[in-house]
mmCIF file of C-alpha atoms in Angstrom:
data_model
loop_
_atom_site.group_PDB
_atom_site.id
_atom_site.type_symbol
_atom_site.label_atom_id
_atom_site.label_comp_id
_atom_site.label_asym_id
_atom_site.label_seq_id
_atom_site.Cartn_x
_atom_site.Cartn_y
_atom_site.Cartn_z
ATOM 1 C CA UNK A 1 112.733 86.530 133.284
ATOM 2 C CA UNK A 2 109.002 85.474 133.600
ATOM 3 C CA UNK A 3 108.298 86.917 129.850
ATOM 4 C CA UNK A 4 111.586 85.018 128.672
ATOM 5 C CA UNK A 5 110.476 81.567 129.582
ATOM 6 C CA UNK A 6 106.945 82.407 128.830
ATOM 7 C CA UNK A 7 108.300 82.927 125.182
ATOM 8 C CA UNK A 8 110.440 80.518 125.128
ATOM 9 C CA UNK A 9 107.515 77.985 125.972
ATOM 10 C CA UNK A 10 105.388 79.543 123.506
ATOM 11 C CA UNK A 11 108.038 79.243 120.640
ATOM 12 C CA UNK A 12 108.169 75.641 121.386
ATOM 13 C CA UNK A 13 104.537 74.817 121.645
ATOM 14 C CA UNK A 14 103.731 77.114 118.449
ATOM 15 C CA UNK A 15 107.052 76.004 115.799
ATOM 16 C CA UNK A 16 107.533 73.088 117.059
ATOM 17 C CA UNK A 17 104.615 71.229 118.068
ATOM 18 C CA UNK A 18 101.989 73.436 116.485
ATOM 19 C CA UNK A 19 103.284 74.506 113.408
ATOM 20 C CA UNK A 20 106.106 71.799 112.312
ATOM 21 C CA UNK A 21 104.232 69.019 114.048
ATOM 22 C CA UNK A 22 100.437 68.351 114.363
ATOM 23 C CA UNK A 23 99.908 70.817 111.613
ATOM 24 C CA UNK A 24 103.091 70.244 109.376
ATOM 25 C CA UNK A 25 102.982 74.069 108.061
ATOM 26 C CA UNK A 26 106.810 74.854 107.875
ATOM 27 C CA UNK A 27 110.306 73.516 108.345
ATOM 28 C CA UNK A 28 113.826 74.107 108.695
ATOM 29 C CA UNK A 29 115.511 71.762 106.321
ATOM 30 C CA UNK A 30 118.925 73.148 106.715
ATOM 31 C CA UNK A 31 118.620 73.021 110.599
ATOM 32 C CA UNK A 32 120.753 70.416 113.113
ATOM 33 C CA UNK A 33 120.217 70.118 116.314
ATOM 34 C CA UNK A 34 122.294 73.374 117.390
ATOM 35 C CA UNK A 35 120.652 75.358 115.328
ATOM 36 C CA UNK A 36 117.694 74.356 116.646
ATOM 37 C CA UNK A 37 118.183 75.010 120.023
ATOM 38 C CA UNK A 38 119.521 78.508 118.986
ATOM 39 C CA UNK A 39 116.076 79.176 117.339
ATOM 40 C CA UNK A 40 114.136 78.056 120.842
ATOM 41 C CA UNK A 41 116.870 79.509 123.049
ATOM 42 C CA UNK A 42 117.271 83.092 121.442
ATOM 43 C CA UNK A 43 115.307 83.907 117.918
ATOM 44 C CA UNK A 44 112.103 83.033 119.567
ATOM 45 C CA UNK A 45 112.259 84.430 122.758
ATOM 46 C CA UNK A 46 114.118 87.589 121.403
ATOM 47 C CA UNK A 47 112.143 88.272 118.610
ATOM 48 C CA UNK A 48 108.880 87.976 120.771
ATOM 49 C CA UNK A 49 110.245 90.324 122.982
ATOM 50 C CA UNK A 50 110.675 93.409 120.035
ATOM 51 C CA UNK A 51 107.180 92.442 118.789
ATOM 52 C CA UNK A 52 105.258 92.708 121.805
ATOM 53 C CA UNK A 53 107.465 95.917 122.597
ATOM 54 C CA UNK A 54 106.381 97.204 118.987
ATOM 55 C CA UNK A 55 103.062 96.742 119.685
ATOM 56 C CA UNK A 56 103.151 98.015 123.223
ATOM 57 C CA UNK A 57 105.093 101.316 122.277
ATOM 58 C CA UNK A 58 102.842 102.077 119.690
ATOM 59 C CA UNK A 59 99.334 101.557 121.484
ATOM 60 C CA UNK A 60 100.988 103.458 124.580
ATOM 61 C CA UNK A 61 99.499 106.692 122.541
ATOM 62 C CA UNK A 62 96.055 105.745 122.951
ATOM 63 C CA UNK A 63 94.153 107.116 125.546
ATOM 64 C CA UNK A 64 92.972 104.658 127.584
ATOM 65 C CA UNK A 65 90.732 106.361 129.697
ATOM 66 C CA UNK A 66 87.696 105.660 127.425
ATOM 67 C CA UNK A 67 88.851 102.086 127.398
ATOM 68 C CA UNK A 68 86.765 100.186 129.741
ATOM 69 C CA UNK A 69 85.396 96.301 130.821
ATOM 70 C CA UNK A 70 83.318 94.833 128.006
ATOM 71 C CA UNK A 71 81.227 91.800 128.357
ATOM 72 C CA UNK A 72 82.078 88.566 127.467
ATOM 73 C CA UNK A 73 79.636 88.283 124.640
ATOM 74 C CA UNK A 74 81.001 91.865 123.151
ATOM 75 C CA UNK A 75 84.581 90.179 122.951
ATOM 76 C CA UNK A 76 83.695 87.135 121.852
ATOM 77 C CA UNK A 77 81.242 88.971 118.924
ATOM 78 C CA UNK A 78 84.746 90.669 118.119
ATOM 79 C CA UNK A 79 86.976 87.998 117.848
ATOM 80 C CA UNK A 80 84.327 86.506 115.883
ATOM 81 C CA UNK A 81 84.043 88.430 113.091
ATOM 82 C CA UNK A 82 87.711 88.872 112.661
ATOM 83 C CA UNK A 83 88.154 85.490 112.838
ATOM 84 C CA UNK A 84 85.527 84.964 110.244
ATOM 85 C CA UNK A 85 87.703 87.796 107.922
ATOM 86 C CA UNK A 86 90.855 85.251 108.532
ATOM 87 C CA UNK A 87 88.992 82.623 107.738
ATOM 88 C CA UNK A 88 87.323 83.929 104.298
ATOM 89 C CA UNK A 89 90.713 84.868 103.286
ATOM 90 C CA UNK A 90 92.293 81.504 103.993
ATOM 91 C CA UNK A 91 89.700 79.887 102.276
ATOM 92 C CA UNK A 92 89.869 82.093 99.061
ATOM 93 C CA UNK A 93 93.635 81.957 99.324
ATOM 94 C CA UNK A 94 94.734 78.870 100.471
ATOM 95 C CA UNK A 95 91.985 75.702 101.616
ATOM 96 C CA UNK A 96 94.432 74.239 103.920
ATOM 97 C CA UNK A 97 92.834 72.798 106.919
ATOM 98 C CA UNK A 98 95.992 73.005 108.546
ATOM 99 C CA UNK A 99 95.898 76.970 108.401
ATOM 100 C CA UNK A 100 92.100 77.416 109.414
ATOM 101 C CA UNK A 101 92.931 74.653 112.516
ATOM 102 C CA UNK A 102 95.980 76.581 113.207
ATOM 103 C CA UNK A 103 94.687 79.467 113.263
ATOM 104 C CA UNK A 104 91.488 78.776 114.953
ATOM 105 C CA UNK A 105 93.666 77.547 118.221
ATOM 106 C CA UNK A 106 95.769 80.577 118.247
ATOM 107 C CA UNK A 107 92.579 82.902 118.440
ATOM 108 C CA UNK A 108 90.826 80.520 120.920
ATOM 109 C CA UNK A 109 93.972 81.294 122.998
ATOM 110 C CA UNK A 110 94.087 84.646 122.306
ATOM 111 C CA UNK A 111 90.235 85.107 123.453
ATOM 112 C CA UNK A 112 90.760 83.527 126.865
ATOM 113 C CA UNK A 113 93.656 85.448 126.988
ATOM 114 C CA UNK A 114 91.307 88.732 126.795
ATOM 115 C CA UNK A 115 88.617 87.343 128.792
ATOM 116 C CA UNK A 116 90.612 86.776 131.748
ATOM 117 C CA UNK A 117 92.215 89.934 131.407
ATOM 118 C CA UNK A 118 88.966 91.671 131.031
ATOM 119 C CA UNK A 119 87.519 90.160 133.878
ATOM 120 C CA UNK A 120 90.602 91.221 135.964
ATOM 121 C CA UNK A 121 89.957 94.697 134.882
ATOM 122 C CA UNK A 122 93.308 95.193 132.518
ATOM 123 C CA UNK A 123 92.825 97.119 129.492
ATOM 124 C CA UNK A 124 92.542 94.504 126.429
ATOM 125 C CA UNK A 125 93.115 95.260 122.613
ATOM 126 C CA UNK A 126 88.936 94.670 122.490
ATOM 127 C CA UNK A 127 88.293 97.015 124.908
ATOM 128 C CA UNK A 128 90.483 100.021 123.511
ATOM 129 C CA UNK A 129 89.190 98.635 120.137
ATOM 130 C CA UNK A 130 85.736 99.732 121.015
ATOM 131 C CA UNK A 131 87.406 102.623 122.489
ATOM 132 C CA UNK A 132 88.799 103.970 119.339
ATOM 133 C CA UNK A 133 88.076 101.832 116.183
ATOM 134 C CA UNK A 134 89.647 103.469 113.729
ATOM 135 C CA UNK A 135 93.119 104.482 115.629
ATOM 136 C CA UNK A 136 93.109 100.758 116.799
ATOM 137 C CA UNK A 137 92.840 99.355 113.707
ATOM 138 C CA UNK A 138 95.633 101.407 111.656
ATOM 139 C CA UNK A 139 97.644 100.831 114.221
ATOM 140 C CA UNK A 140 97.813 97.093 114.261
ATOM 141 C CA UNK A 141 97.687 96.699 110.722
ATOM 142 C CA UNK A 142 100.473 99.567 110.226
ATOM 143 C CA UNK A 143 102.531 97.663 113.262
ATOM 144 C CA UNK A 144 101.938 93.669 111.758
ATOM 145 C CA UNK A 145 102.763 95.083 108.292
ATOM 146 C CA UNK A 146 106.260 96.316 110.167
ATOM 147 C CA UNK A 147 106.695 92.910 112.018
ATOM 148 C CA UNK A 148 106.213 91.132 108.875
ATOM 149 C CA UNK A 149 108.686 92.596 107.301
ATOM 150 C CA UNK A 150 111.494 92.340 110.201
ATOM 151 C CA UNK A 151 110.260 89.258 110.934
ATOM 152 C CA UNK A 152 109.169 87.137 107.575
ATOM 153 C CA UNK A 153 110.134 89.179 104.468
ATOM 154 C CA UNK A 154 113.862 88.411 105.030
ATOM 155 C CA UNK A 155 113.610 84.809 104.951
ATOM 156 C CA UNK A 156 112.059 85.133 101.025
ATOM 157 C CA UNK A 157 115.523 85.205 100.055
ATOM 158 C CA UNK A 158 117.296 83.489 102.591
ATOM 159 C CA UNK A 159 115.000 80.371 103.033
ATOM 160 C CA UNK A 160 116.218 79.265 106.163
ATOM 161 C CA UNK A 161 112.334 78.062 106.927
ATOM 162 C CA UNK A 162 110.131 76.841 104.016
ATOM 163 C CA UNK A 163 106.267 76.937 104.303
ATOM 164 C CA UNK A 164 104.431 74.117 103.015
ATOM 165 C CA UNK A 165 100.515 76.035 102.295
ATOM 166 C CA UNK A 166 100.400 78.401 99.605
ATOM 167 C CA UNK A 167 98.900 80.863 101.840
ATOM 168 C CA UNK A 168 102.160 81.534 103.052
ATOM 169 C CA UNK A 169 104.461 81.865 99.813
ATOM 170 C CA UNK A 170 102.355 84.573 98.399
ATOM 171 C CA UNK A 171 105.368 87.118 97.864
ATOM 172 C CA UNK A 172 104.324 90.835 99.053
ATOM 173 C CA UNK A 173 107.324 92.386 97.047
#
């Protein structure tokens, strides 16, 4: 029940203040008011649910035991640089400042996230990074590449939500 709200408030803060409102990066032009609500109520919440569970299922083959507390500096160095990827490809791809902002918040979010979770002593994704680069990193680019395509490929043909930076029409297939 706690994760269902949780998602549910993170759908809301991320389509539909985030992303359709301060930001203006997508919307739903064929939506009313029900449909909305179904999107908040369900999609969001439901489809959060398989993704973290794809991750989670996936990364439940690494050994953790070599996992272990990093400093602060050590996550922030790694959030850093792949933040610093994202943001040379958004540049070269799409100079929308609405993107980089957007996408700066969600990985400021993300970092406290794994700070506080490191300093609790939970295993984070930097710490079994460090752990295991190169099994790490397949897996989350095999597992996004998967979620992409349940989640976002589908919606190429059906348009039900249209993106309004470039960086997001690029067509994989």
């Amino acid at each position: 029940v706690y994760l269902y709200f949780l998602f549910l408030a993170l759908g809301i803060v991320i389509d539909l203040v985030l992303g359709r409102g301060i930001f203006n990066l997508w919307s739903y032009p064929n939506f009313n008011i029900l449909e909305n609500l179904i999107l908040y109520i369900f999609i969001y919440p439901f489809g959060s649910f398989v993704m973290l569970l794809s991750y989670l299922s996936i990364f439940k083959n690494i050994k953790t035991e070599k996992a272990k507390r990093l400093k602060p500096i050590k996550i922030f160095l790694f959030y850093l640089v792949i933040g610093l990827i994202l943001t040379v490809i958004t540049v070269f791809t799409a100079p929308n400042l609405s993107v980089m902002a957007f996408g700066i918040m969600f990985f400021a979010i993300i970092f406290f996230i794994e700070i506080f979770n490191n300093k609790k002593g939970n295993i984070t994704l930097s710490s079994l990074f460090f752990s295991n680069p190169k099994k790490v990193s397949t897996i989350l680019l095999f597992v996004t590449i998967i979620n992409s395509l349940i989640h976002e490929h589908p919606n190429v043909y059906a348009q039900e939500w249209v993106y309004s930076s470039f960086l997001f029409k690029v067509k994989l297939f």
